[in-house]
PDB file of C-alpha atoms in Angstrom:
ATOM      1  CA  MET A  14      14.607 -21.199  22.097  1.00  0.00           C
ATOM      2  CA  LEU A  15      16.531 -18.384  23.773  1.00  0.00           C
ATOM      3  CA  VAL A  16      19.820 -17.626  22.021  1.00  0.00           C
ATOM      4  CA  ASP A  17      22.860 -16.126  23.748  1.00  0.00           C
ATOM      5  CA  GLY A  18      23.710 -13.862  20.834  1.00  0.00           C
ATOM      6  CA  MET A  19      27.041 -12.559  22.087  1.00  0.00           C
ATOM      7  CA  ALA A  20      28.292 -16.055  22.925  1.00  0.00           C
ATOM      8  CA  LEU A  21      27.524 -17.271  19.395  1.00  0.00           C
ATOM      9  CA  LEU A  22      28.942 -14.164  17.716  1.00  0.00           C
ATOM     10  CA  PHE A  23      32.245 -14.229  19.603  1.00  0.00           C
ATOM     11  CA  ARG A  24      32.547 -17.970  19.052  1.00  0.00           C
ATOM     12  CA  GLY A  25      31.849 -17.555  15.355  1.00  0.00           C
ATOM     13  CA  PHE A  26      34.285 -14.674  14.980  1.00  0.00           C
ATOM     14  CA  PHE A  27      37.265 -16.364  16.619  1.00  0.00           C
ATOM     15  CA  ALA A  28      36.531 -19.708  14.962  1.00  0.00           C
ATOM     16  CA  THR A  29      37.074 -18.080  11.575  1.00  0.00           C
ATOM     17  CA  ALA A  30      39.451 -15.182  12.361  1.00  0.00           C
ATOM     18  CA  PHE A  31      42.431 -17.117  13.695  1.00  0.00           C
ATOM     19  CA  ARG A  32      43.782 -17.428  10.156  1.00  0.00           C
ATOM     20  CA  GLY A  33      42.924 -13.854   9.265  1.00  0.00           C
ATOM     21  CA  ASN A  34      39.791 -14.889   7.390  1.00  0.00           C
ATOM     22  CA  PHE A  35      37.463 -11.930   8.022  1.00  0.00           C
ATOM     23  CA  MET A  36      35.242 -12.493   4.936  1.00  0.00           C
ATOM     24  CA  LYS A  37      34.948  -8.847   3.929  1.00  0.00           C
ATOM     25  CA  THR A  38      32.359  -7.607   1.463  1.00  0.00           C
ATOM     26  CA  SER A  39      33.470  -5.715  -1.643  1.00  0.00           C
ATOM     27  CA  GLU A  40      32.926  -2.522   0.372  1.00  0.00           C
ATOM     28  CA  GLY A  41      35.293  -3.730   3.086  1.00  0.00           C
ATOM     29  CA  MET A  42      32.746  -4.769   5.728  1.00  0.00           C
ATOM     30  CA  PRO A  43      33.976  -7.769   7.755  1.00  0.00           C
ATOM     31  CA  THR A  44      31.264 -10.428   8.068  1.00  0.00           C
ATOM     32  CA  ASN A  45      32.973 -13.607   9.280  1.00  0.00           C
ATOM     33  CA  GLY A  46      31.531 -13.523  12.800  1.00  0.00           C
ATOM     34  CA  VAL A  47      27.953 -13.021  11.646  1.00  0.00           C
ATOM     35  CA  TYR A  48      28.302 -15.655   8.919  1.00  0.00           C
ATOM     36  CA  GLN A  49      29.477 -18.280  11.406  1.00  0.00           C
ATOM     37  CA  PHE A  50      26.940 -17.063  13.974  1.00  0.00           C
ATOM     38  CA  LEU A  51      24.221 -17.944  11.474  1.00  0.00           C
ATOM     39  CA  ARG A  52      25.702 -21.345  10.732  1.00  0.00           C
ATOM     40  CA  TYR A  53      25.664 -22.162  14.457  1.00  0.00           C
ATOM     41  CA  PHE A  54      22.208 -20.693  14.937  1.00  0.00           C
ATOM     42  CA  LEU A  55      20.539 -22.371  11.963  1.00  0.00           C
ATOM     43  CA  ASP A  56      22.059 -25.730  12.896  1.00  0.00           C
ATOM     44  CA  ALA A  57      20.533 -25.381  16.373  1.00  0.00           C
ATOM     45  CA  VAL A  58      17.152 -24.492  14.879  1.00  0.00           C
ATOM     46  CA  HIS A  59      17.257 -27.626  12.732  1.00  0.00           C
ATOM     47  CA  THR A  60      18.389 -29.707  15.724  1.00  0.00           C
ATOM     48  CA  PHE A  61      15.933 -28.481  18.369  1.00  0.00           C
ATOM     49  CA  GLU A  62      13.060 -27.369  16.103  1.00  0.00           C
ATOM     50  CA  PRO A  63      11.768 -24.493  18.250  1.00  0.00           C
ATOM     51  CA  THR A  64       8.382 -22.898  17.583  1.00  0.00           C
ATOM     52  CA  HIS A  65       9.584 -19.501  18.852  1.00  0.00           C
ATOM     53  CA  VAL A  66      13.060 -17.933  18.941  1.00  0.00           C
ATOM     54  CA  ILE A  67      14.472 -14.881  20.728  1.00  0.00           C
ATOM     55  CA  CYS A  68      18.056 -13.594  20.629  1.00  0.00           C
ATOM     56  CA  CYS A  69      19.462 -11.851  23.724  1.00  0.00           C
ATOM     57  CA  TRP A  70      22.435  -9.469  23.772  1.00  0.00           C
ATOM     58  CA  ASP A  71      24.736  -7.642  26.156  1.00  0.00           C
ATOM     59  CA  MET A  72      24.219  -3.892  25.873  1.00  0.00           C
ATOM     60  CA  GLY A  73      27.677  -2.662  26.835  1.00  0.00           C
ATOM     61  CA  SER A  74      30.458  -3.438  29.293  1.00  0.00           C
ATOM     62  CA  LYS A  75      29.009  -1.422  32.187  1.00  0.00           C
ATOM     63  CA  THR A  76      26.342  -3.207  34.249  1.00  0.00           C
ATOM     64  CA  PHE A  77      25.157  -3.393  37.835  1.00  0.00           C
ATOM     65  CA  ARG A  78      27.912  -5.986  38.356  1.00  0.00           C
ATOM     66  CA  THR A  79      30.666  -3.504  37.457  1.00  0.00           C
ATOM     67  CA  GLU A  80      29.061  -1.122  39.957  1.00  0.00           C
ATOM     68  CA  MET A  81      29.314  -3.851  42.604  1.00  0.00           C
ATOM     69  CA  TYR A  82      32.891  -4.789  41.658  1.00  0.00           C
ATOM     70  CA  ALA A  83      34.923  -2.470  39.439  1.00  0.00           C
ATOM     71  CA  ASP A  84      37.249  -5.263  38.282  1.00  0.00           C
ATOM     72  CA  TYR A  85      34.403  -7.449  37.008  1.00  0.00           C
ATOM     73  CA  LYS A  86      35.474  -8.624  33.515  1.00  0.00           C
ATOM     74  CA  ALA A  87      38.229  -5.978  33.584  1.00  0.00           C
ATOM     75  CA  ASN A  88      40.739  -8.583  32.381  1.00  0.00           C
ATOM     76  CA  ARG A  89      39.098  -8.854  28.967  1.00  0.00           C
ATOM     77  CA  ASP A  90      40.704  -7.298  25.914  1.00  0.00           C
ATOM     78  CA  LYS A  91      38.791  -4.851  23.763  1.00  0.00           C
ATOM     79  CA  PRO A  92      37.003  -6.529  20.834  1.00  0.00           C
ATOM     80  CA  PRO A  93      39.096  -6.782  17.650  1.00  0.00           C
ATOM     81  CA  VAL A  94      38.428  -3.903  15.248  1.00  0.00           C
ATOM     82  CA  GLU A  95      37.045  -6.368  12.679  1.00  0.00           C
ATOM     83  CA  LEU A  96      34.424  -7.555  15.167  1.00  0.00           C
ATOM     84  CA  ILE A  97      33.090  -4.181  16.324  1.00  0.00           C
ATOM     85  CA  PRO A  98      30.947  -3.407  13.237  1.00  0.00           C
ATOM     86  CA  GLN A  99      29.563  -6.941  13.311  1.00  0.00           C
ATOM     87  CA  PHE A 100      27.669  -6.341  16.574  1.00  0.00           C
ATOM     88  CA  ASP A 101      25.114  -4.151  14.789  1.00  0.00           C
ATOM     89  CA  LEU A 102      25.229  -6.291  11.658  1.00  0.00           C
ATOM     90  CA  ALA A 103      24.326  -9.409  13.650  1.00  0.00           C
ATOM     91  CA  LYS A 104      21.287  -7.679  15.129  1.00  0.00           C
ATOM     92  CA  GLN A 105      20.216  -6.483  11.687  1.00  0.00           C
ATOM     93  CA  VAL A 106      20.385 -10.011  10.279  1.00  0.00           C
ATOM     94  CA  VAL A 107      18.476 -11.380  13.290  1.00  0.00           C
ATOM     95  CA  ASP A 108      15.825  -8.718  12.703  1.00  0.00           C
ATOM     96  CA  HIS A 109      15.514  -9.824   9.071  1.00  0.00           C
ATOM     97  CA  PHE A 110      14.457 -13.237  10.380  1.00  0.00           C
ATOM     98  CA  ASN A 111      11.582 -11.463  12.196  1.00  0.00           C
ATOM     99  CA  MET A 112      13.243 -12.575  15.420  1.00  0.00           C
ATOM    100  CA  PRO A 113      13.304 -10.242  18.455  1.00  0.00           C
ATOM    101  CA  ASN A 114      16.609  -8.780  19.617  1.00  0.00           C
ATOM    102  CA  ILE A 115      16.381  -8.382  23.393  1.00  0.00           C
ATOM    103  CA  GLY A 116      18.799  -6.519  25.642  1.00  0.00           C
ATOM    104  CA  LEU A 117      18.644  -4.094  28.555  1.00  0.00           C
ATOM    105  CA  GLU A 118      21.085  -1.409  29.662  1.00  0.00           C
ATOM    106  CA  ASN A 119      22.812  -2.167  32.974  1.00  0.00           C
ATOM    107  CA  TYR A 120      22.179  -5.913  32.643  1.00  0.00           C
ATOM    108  CA  GLU A 121      23.828  -8.784  30.793  1.00  0.00           C
ATOM    109  CA  ALA A 122      22.265 -11.061  28.205  1.00  0.00           C
ATOM    110  CA  ASP A 123      22.297 -13.816  30.851  1.00  0.00           C
ATOM    111  CA  ASP A 124      19.895 -11.802  33.004  1.00  0.00           C
ATOM    112  CA  CYS A 125      17.528 -11.285  30.061  1.00  0.00           C
ATOM    113  CA  ILE A 126      17.710 -14.987  29.221  1.00  0.00           C
ATOM    114  CA  GLY A 127      17.052 -15.964  32.833  1.00  0.00           C
ATOM    115  CA  THR A 128      14.071 -13.635  33.143  1.00  0.00           C
ATOM    116  CA  LEU A 129      12.439 -14.753  29.891  1.00  0.00           C
ATOM    117  CA  ALA A 130      13.175 -18.431  30.558  1.00  0.00           C
ATOM    118  CA  LYS A 131      11.382 -18.298  33.908  1.00  0.00           C
ATOM    119  CA  ILE A 132       8.384 -16.547  32.336  1.00  0.00           C
ATOM    120  CA  TYR A 133       8.001 -18.923  29.392  1.00  0.00           C
ATOM    121  CA  ALA A 134       8.771 -22.122  31.316  1.00  0.00           C
ATOM    122  CA  LYS A 135       5.492 -21.766  33.214  1.00  0.00           C
ATOM    123  CA  ASP A 136       3.630 -22.942  30.097  1.00  0.00           C
ATOM    124  CA  HIS A 137       6.278 -24.024  27.577  1.00  0.00           C
ATOM    125  CA  GLU A 138       9.475 -26.015  27.164  1.00  0.00           C
ATOM    126  CA  VAL A 139      12.452 -23.653  26.904  1.00  0.00           C
ATOM    127  CA  THR A 140      15.843 -24.428  25.353  1.00  0.00           C
ATOM    128  CA  ILE A 141      18.734 -22.015  25.952  1.00  0.00           C
ATOM    129  CA  LEU A 142      21.507 -22.040  23.341  1.00  0.00           C
ATOM    130  CA  THR A 143      24.884 -20.838  24.605  1.00  0.00           C
ATOM    131  CA  GLY A 144      28.526 -21.683  25.098  1.00  0.00           C
ATOM    132  CA  ASP A 145      28.528 -20.184  28.591  1.00  0.00           C
ATOM    133  CA  GLN A 146      28.568 -22.613  31.507  1.00  0.00           C
ATOM    134  CA  ASP A 147      27.276 -19.907  33.872  1.00  0.00           C
ATOM    135  CA  ILE A 148      23.809 -20.344  32.370  1.00  0.00           C
ATOM    136  CA  LEU A 149      23.629 -23.914  33.693  1.00  0.00           C
ATOM    137  CA  GLN A 150      22.266 -22.455  36.940  1.00  0.00           C
ATOM    138  CA  LEU A 151      18.999 -21.808  35.044  1.00  0.00           C
ATOM    139  CA  VAL A 152      18.248 -25.499  34.405  1.00  0.00           C
ATOM    140  CA  ASP A 153      14.843 -26.145  35.947  1.00  0.00           C
ATOM    141  CA  ASP A 154      11.393 -27.572  35.253  1.00  0.00           C
ATOM    142  CA  GLY A 155      10.775 -26.691  31.615  1.00  0.00           C
ATOM    143  CA  ILE A 156      14.245 -25.190  31.078  1.00  0.00           C
ATOM    144  CA  ARG A 157      17.126 -27.049  29.455  1.00  0.00           C
ATOM    145  CA  VAL A 158      20.484 -25.668  28.349  1.00  0.00           C
ATOM    146  CA  ALA A 159      22.316 -26.669  25.176  1.00  0.00           C
ATOM    147  CA  ILE A 160      26.031 -25.946  25.605  1.00  0.00           C
ATOM    148  CA  MET A 161      27.818 -25.654  22.277  1.00  0.00           C
ATOM    149  CA  LYS A 162      30.847 -27.903  22.067  1.00  0.00           C
ATOM    150  CA  LYS A 163      33.821 -27.822  19.726  1.00  0.00           C
ATOM    151  CA  GLY A 164      32.797 -28.190  16.118  1.00  0.00           C
ATOM    152  CA  GLN A 165      29.447 -27.379  14.603  1.00  0.00           C
ATOM    153  CA  GLY A 166      26.378 -29.364  15.579  1.00  0.00           C
ATOM    154  CA  ASN A 167      27.799 -30.726  18.831  1.00  0.00           C
ATOM    155  CA  TYR A 168      25.817 -29.960  21.978  1.00  0.00           C
ATOM    156  CA  ASP A 169      25.978 -30.969  25.604  1.00  0.00           C
ATOM    157  CA  LEU A 170      22.327 -30.890  26.645  1.00  0.00           C
ATOM    158  CA  PHE A 171      21.569 -30.344  30.327  1.00  0.00           C
ATOM    159  CA  HIS A 172      18.130 -30.818  31.885  1.00  0.00           C
ATOM    160  CA  GLN A 173      16.796 -31.650  35.313  1.00  0.00           C
ATOM    161  CA  HIS A 174      17.009 -35.402  34.822  1.00  0.00           C
ATOM    162  CA  ASN A 175      20.702 -35.554  33.898  1.00  0.00           C
ATOM    163  CA  PHE A 176      22.162 -32.515  35.642  1.00  0.00           C
ATOM    164  CA  TYR A 177      23.251 -34.142  38.891  1.00  0.00           C
ATOM    165  CA  GLU A 178      24.768 -37.077  37.018  1.00  0.00           C
ATOM    166  CA  LYS A 179      26.816 -34.688  34.882  1.00  0.00           C
ATOM    167  CA  LYS A 180      27.795 -32.110  37.507  1.00  0.00           C
ATOM    168  CA  GLY A 181      27.457 -33.759  40.903  1.00  0.00           C
ATOM    169  CA  ILE A 182      25.414 -30.850  42.251  1.00  0.00           C
ATOM    170  CA  GLN A 183      22.040 -29.225  41.543  1.00  0.00           C
ATOM    171  CA  PRO A 184      21.698 -26.297  39.092  1.00  0.00           C
ATOM    172  CA  LYS A 185      21.204 -23.582  41.715  1.00  0.00           C
ATOM    173  CA  GLN A 186      24.334 -24.783  43.527  1.00  0.00           C
ATOM    174  CA  ILE A 187      26.390 -23.523  40.557  1.00  0.00           C
ATOM    175  CA  ILE A 188      26.009 -20.056  42.111  1.00  0.00           C
ATOM    176  CA  ASP A 189      27.543 -21.154  45.424  1.00  0.00           C
ATOM    177  CA  LEU A 190      30.233 -23.157  43.644  1.00  0.00           C
ATOM    178  CA  LYS A 191      31.341 -20.070  41.719  1.00  0.00           C
ATOM    179  CA  GLY A 192      31.121 -17.966  44.853  1.00  0.00           C
ATOM    180  CA  LEU A 193      33.725 -20.231  46.432  1.00  0.00           C
ATOM    181  CA  MET A 194      36.035 -20.858  43.489  1.00  0.00           C
ATOM    182  CA  GLY A 195      35.537 -17.570  41.629  1.00  0.00           C
ATOM    183  CA  ASP A 196      35.623 -17.198  37.870  1.00  0.00           C
ATOM    184  CA  PRO A 197      38.862 -16.177  36.106  1.00  0.00           C
ATOM    185  CA  SER A 198      37.032 -15.395  32.849  1.00  0.00           C
ATOM    186  CA  ASP A 199      34.791 -12.889  34.659  1.00  0.00           C
ATOM    187  CA  ASN A 200      37.687 -11.757  36.857  1.00  0.00           C
ATOM    188  CA  TYR A 201      36.343 -12.293  40.342  1.00  0.00           C
ATOM    189  CA  PRO A 202      38.392 -14.393  42.755  1.00  0.00           C
ATOM    190  CA  GLY A 203      36.003 -16.155  45.130  1.00  0.00           C
ATOM    191  CA  VAL A 204      37.906 -17.479  48.141  1.00  0.00           C
ATOM    192  CA  LYS A 205      41.640 -17.264  47.580  1.00  0.00           C
ATOM    193  CA  GLY A 206      43.186 -20.726  47.814  1.00  0.00           C
ATOM    194  CA  ILE A 207      39.975 -22.678  47.141  1.00  0.00           C
ATOM    195  CA  GLY A 208      39.858 -24.191  43.676  1.00  0.00           C
ATOM    196  CA  GLU A 209      37.151 -26.056  41.811  1.00  0.00           C
ATOM    197  CA  LYS A 210      37.841 -29.472  43.352  1.00  0.00           C
ATOM    198  CA  THR A 211      37.669 -28.223  46.941  1.00  0.00           C
ATOM    199  CA  ALA A 212      34.710 -25.945  46.214  1.00  0.00           C
ATOM    200  CA  LEU A 213      32.755 -28.822  44.675  1.00  0.00           C
ATOM    201  CA  LYS A 214      33.486 -31.069  47.661  1.00  0.00           C
ATOM    202  CA  LEU A 215      32.358 -28.379  50.115  1.00  0.00           C
ATOM    203  CA  ILE A 216      29.099 -27.737  48.260  1.00  0.00           C
ATOM    204  CA  GLN A 217      28.393 -31.462  47.925  1.00  0.00           C
ATOM    205  CA  GLU A 218      28.944 -31.942  51.665  1.00  0.00           C
ATOM    206  CA  HIS A 219      27.213 -28.822  52.996  1.00  0.00           C
ATOM    207  CA  GLY A 220      24.795 -27.792  50.244  1.00  0.00           C
ATOM    208  CA  SER A 221      25.337 -24.043  50.238  1.00  0.00           C
ATOM    209  CA  ILE A 222      27.579 -21.165  51.254  1.00  0.00           C
ATOM    210  CA  ASP A 223      25.104 -20.218  53.983  1.00  0.00           C
ATOM    211  CA  ALA A 224      25.375 -23.713  55.472  1.00  0.00           C
ATOM    212  CA  LEU A 225      29.174 -23.538  55.268  1.00  0.00           C
ATOM    213  CA  ILE A 226      29.206 -20.266  57.189  1.00  0.00           C
ATOM    214  CA  ALA A 227      26.719 -21.569  59.753  1.00  0.00           C
ATOM    215  CA  ASN A 228      28.933 -24.612  60.395  1.00  0.00           C
ATOM    216  CA  ILE A 229      32.300 -23.017  59.776  1.00  0.00           C
ATOM    217  CA  ASN A 230      33.815 -24.337  62.996  1.00  0.00           C
ATOM    218  CA  THR A 231      33.358 -27.911  61.736  1.00  0.00           C
ATOM    219  CA  LEU A 232      35.474 -27.306  58.634  1.00  0.00           C
ATOM    220  CA  PRO A 233      39.185 -28.125  58.367  1.00  0.00           C
ATOM    221  CA  LYS A 234      41.273 -25.350  59.932  1.00  0.00           C
ATOM    222  CA  GLY A 235      42.833 -24.355  56.621  1.00  0.00           C
ATOM    223  CA  VAL A 236      39.453 -23.979  54.932  1.00  0.00           C
ATOM    224  CA  GLN A 237      38.109 -22.058  57.934  1.00  0.00           C
ATOM    225  CA  THR A 238      40.962 -19.585  57.715  1.00  0.00           C
ATOM    226  CA  LYS A 239      40.553 -19.078  53.972  1.00  0.00           C
ATOM    227  CA  ILE A 240      36.793 -18.463  54.222  1.00  0.00           C
ATOM    228  CA  LYS A 241      37.067 -16.135  57.251  1.00  0.00           C
ATOM    229  CA  THR A 242      39.865 -14.159  55.597  1.00  0.00           C
ATOM    230  CA  ASN A 243      37.926 -13.804  52.332  1.00  0.00           C
ATOM    231  CA  MET A 244      34.353 -13.594  53.675  1.00  0.00           C
ATOM    232  CA  ASP A 245      33.486 -10.307  51.968  1.00  0.00           C
ATOM    233  CA  MET A 246      34.784 -11.502  48.602  1.00  0.00           C
ATOM    234  CA  LEU A 247      32.994 -14.835  49.027  1.00  0.00           C
ATOM    235  CA  LEU A 248      29.625 -13.131  49.448  1.00  0.00           C
ATOM    236  CA  LEU A 249      30.360 -10.618  46.692  1.00  0.00           C
ATOM    237  CA  SER A 250      31.429 -13.390  44.291  1.00  0.00           C
ATOM    238  CA  ARG A 251      28.216 -15.273  44.976  1.00  0.00           C
ATOM    239  CA  SER A 252      26.205 -12.152  44.109  1.00  0.00           C
ATOM    240  CA  LEU A 253      28.210 -11.623  40.909  1.00  0.00           C
ATOM    241  CA  ALA A 254      27.668 -15.242  39.870  1.00  0.00           C
ATOM    242  CA  GLU A 255      23.894 -15.182  40.273  1.00  0.00           C
ATOM    243  CA  ILE A 256      21.853 -14.567  37.125  1.00  0.00           C
ATOM    244  CA  LYS A 257      19.024 -12.153  37.841  1.00  0.00           C
ATOM    245  CA  CYS A 258      15.664 -13.543  36.727  1.00  0.00           C
ATOM    246  CA  ASN A 259      13.509 -10.532  37.470  1.00  0.00           C
ATOM    247  CA  VAL A 260      14.812  -7.789  35.198  1.00  0.00           C
ATOM    248  CA  PRO A 261      12.213  -5.400  33.716  1.00  0.00           C
ATOM    249  CA  ILE A 262      11.809  -6.861  30.239  1.00  0.00           C
ATOM    250  CA  THR A 263       8.978  -8.548  28.379  1.00  0.00           C
ATOM    251  CA  CYS A 264       8.554 -10.094  24.955  1.00  0.00           C
ATOM    252  CA  GLU A 265       5.191 -11.368  23.780  1.00  0.00           C
ATOM    253  CA  LEU A 266       5.537 -14.819  22.271  1.00  0.00           C
ATOM    254  CA  ASP A 267       3.645 -13.754  19.154  1.00  0.00           C
ATOM    255  CA  ARG A 268       6.654 -11.571  18.288  1.00  0.00           C
ATOM    256  CA  ALA A 269       8.982 -14.556  18.518  1.00  0.00           C
ATOM    257  CA  LEU A 270       7.165 -17.030  16.273  1.00  0.00           C
ATOM    258  CA  TRP A 271       9.748 -18.764  14.080  1.00  0.00           C
ATOM    259  CA  ASN A 272       8.331 -17.689  10.742  1.00  0.00           C
ATOM    260  CA  TYR A 273      10.396 -15.685   8.262  1.00  0.00           C
ATOM    261  CA  ASP A 274      10.299 -14.550   4.642  1.00  0.00           C
ATOM    262  CA  ARG A 275      12.793 -16.786   2.877  1.00  0.00           C
ATOM    263  CA  GLU A 276      13.150 -14.474  -0.123  1.00  0.00           C
ATOM    264  CA  ARG A 277      14.015 -11.587   2.174  1.00  0.00           C
ATOM    265  CA  ILE A 278      16.656 -13.700   3.901  1.00  0.00           C
ATOM    266  CA  ILE A 279      18.158 -14.798   0.579  1.00  0.00           C
ATOM    267  CA  GLY A 280      18.298 -11.118  -0.388  1.00  0.00           C
ATOM    268  CA  THR A 281      20.127 -10.342   2.865  1.00  0.00           C
ATOM    269  CA  PHE A 282      22.652 -13.093   2.180  1.00  0.00           C
ATOM    270  CA  GLU A 283      23.192 -11.805  -1.353  1.00  0.00           C
ATOM    271  CA  SER A 284      23.701  -8.221  -0.159  1.00  0.00           C
ATOM    272  CA  LEU A 285      26.420  -9.466   2.179  1.00  0.00           C
ATOM    273  CA  GLU A 286      27.933 -11.523  -0.654  1.00  0.00           C
ATOM    274  CA  TRP A 287      27.486 -14.802   1.194  1.00  0.00           C
ATOM    275  CA  LYS A 288      27.351 -18.134  -0.562  1.00  0.00           C
ATOM    276  CA  TYR A 289      25.973 -21.480   0.592  1.00  0.00           C
ATOM    277  CA  LEU A 290      23.948 -20.171   3.576  1.00  0.00           C
ATOM    278  CA  ASP A 291      20.817 -20.164   1.382  1.00  0.00           C
ATOM    279  CA  LYS A 292      20.875 -23.975   1.613  1.00  0.00           C
ATOM    280  CA  LEU A 293      20.257 -23.704   5.377  1.00  0.00           C
ATOM    281  CA  VAL A 294      17.027 -21.701   5.207  1.00  0.00           C
TER     282      VAL A 294
END
């Protein structure tokens, strides 16, 4: 199982912080995000029963995508001050489970997940745990994606046999779909004036952005104009949307065996003044 660490941590933080519940230790260290991160994570372990687990992280806001497009994710607020110290704390707790923390400067966690998933799927079944729909493009032979839904323990599981039924396109076509419609959360526009409904119809009918461009004169005049006017941004948005699956990282599976010292974990929980989590390990 490959875990999108940042997705779980942010989800856990905001799920518990909206009422000002930051769960601080007696020394004033906020822990709510990491506590909820572990509840999500351990539930997924019990649900999917992986033999090996790796947690992947973003390593900063600057990546090759911000070099390509300066406004990439520029619309996002800075993390709340209560969350900032929990980034390192989350990695420390993950390490106490004898679970690898993987991340690479200049790349996003998605790129690390994509690279490792492709490597391991050659000989193993891989489950990716995330709340990020972008990762659906990785669904393939031996790779399934568990999207976390509202509430704990609820997952939307995507694999090759149900993907088309759920989405109406193939996994790799997610990249072209986002190239056309853009992504407001990542702050790139795609083709101005083409929304999700139109983008989906175009990809279903033509298969890819390349095919659209090759047959552009057969498209409705309005769509032609929008694509021709925004051609550079269309191609850039497609590049931004694509998860890179060849980044220079490795992680031997022996390092990721799901096997931890329960007493050590209980000690970690006690040091952070957490109750009830010991029932989950």
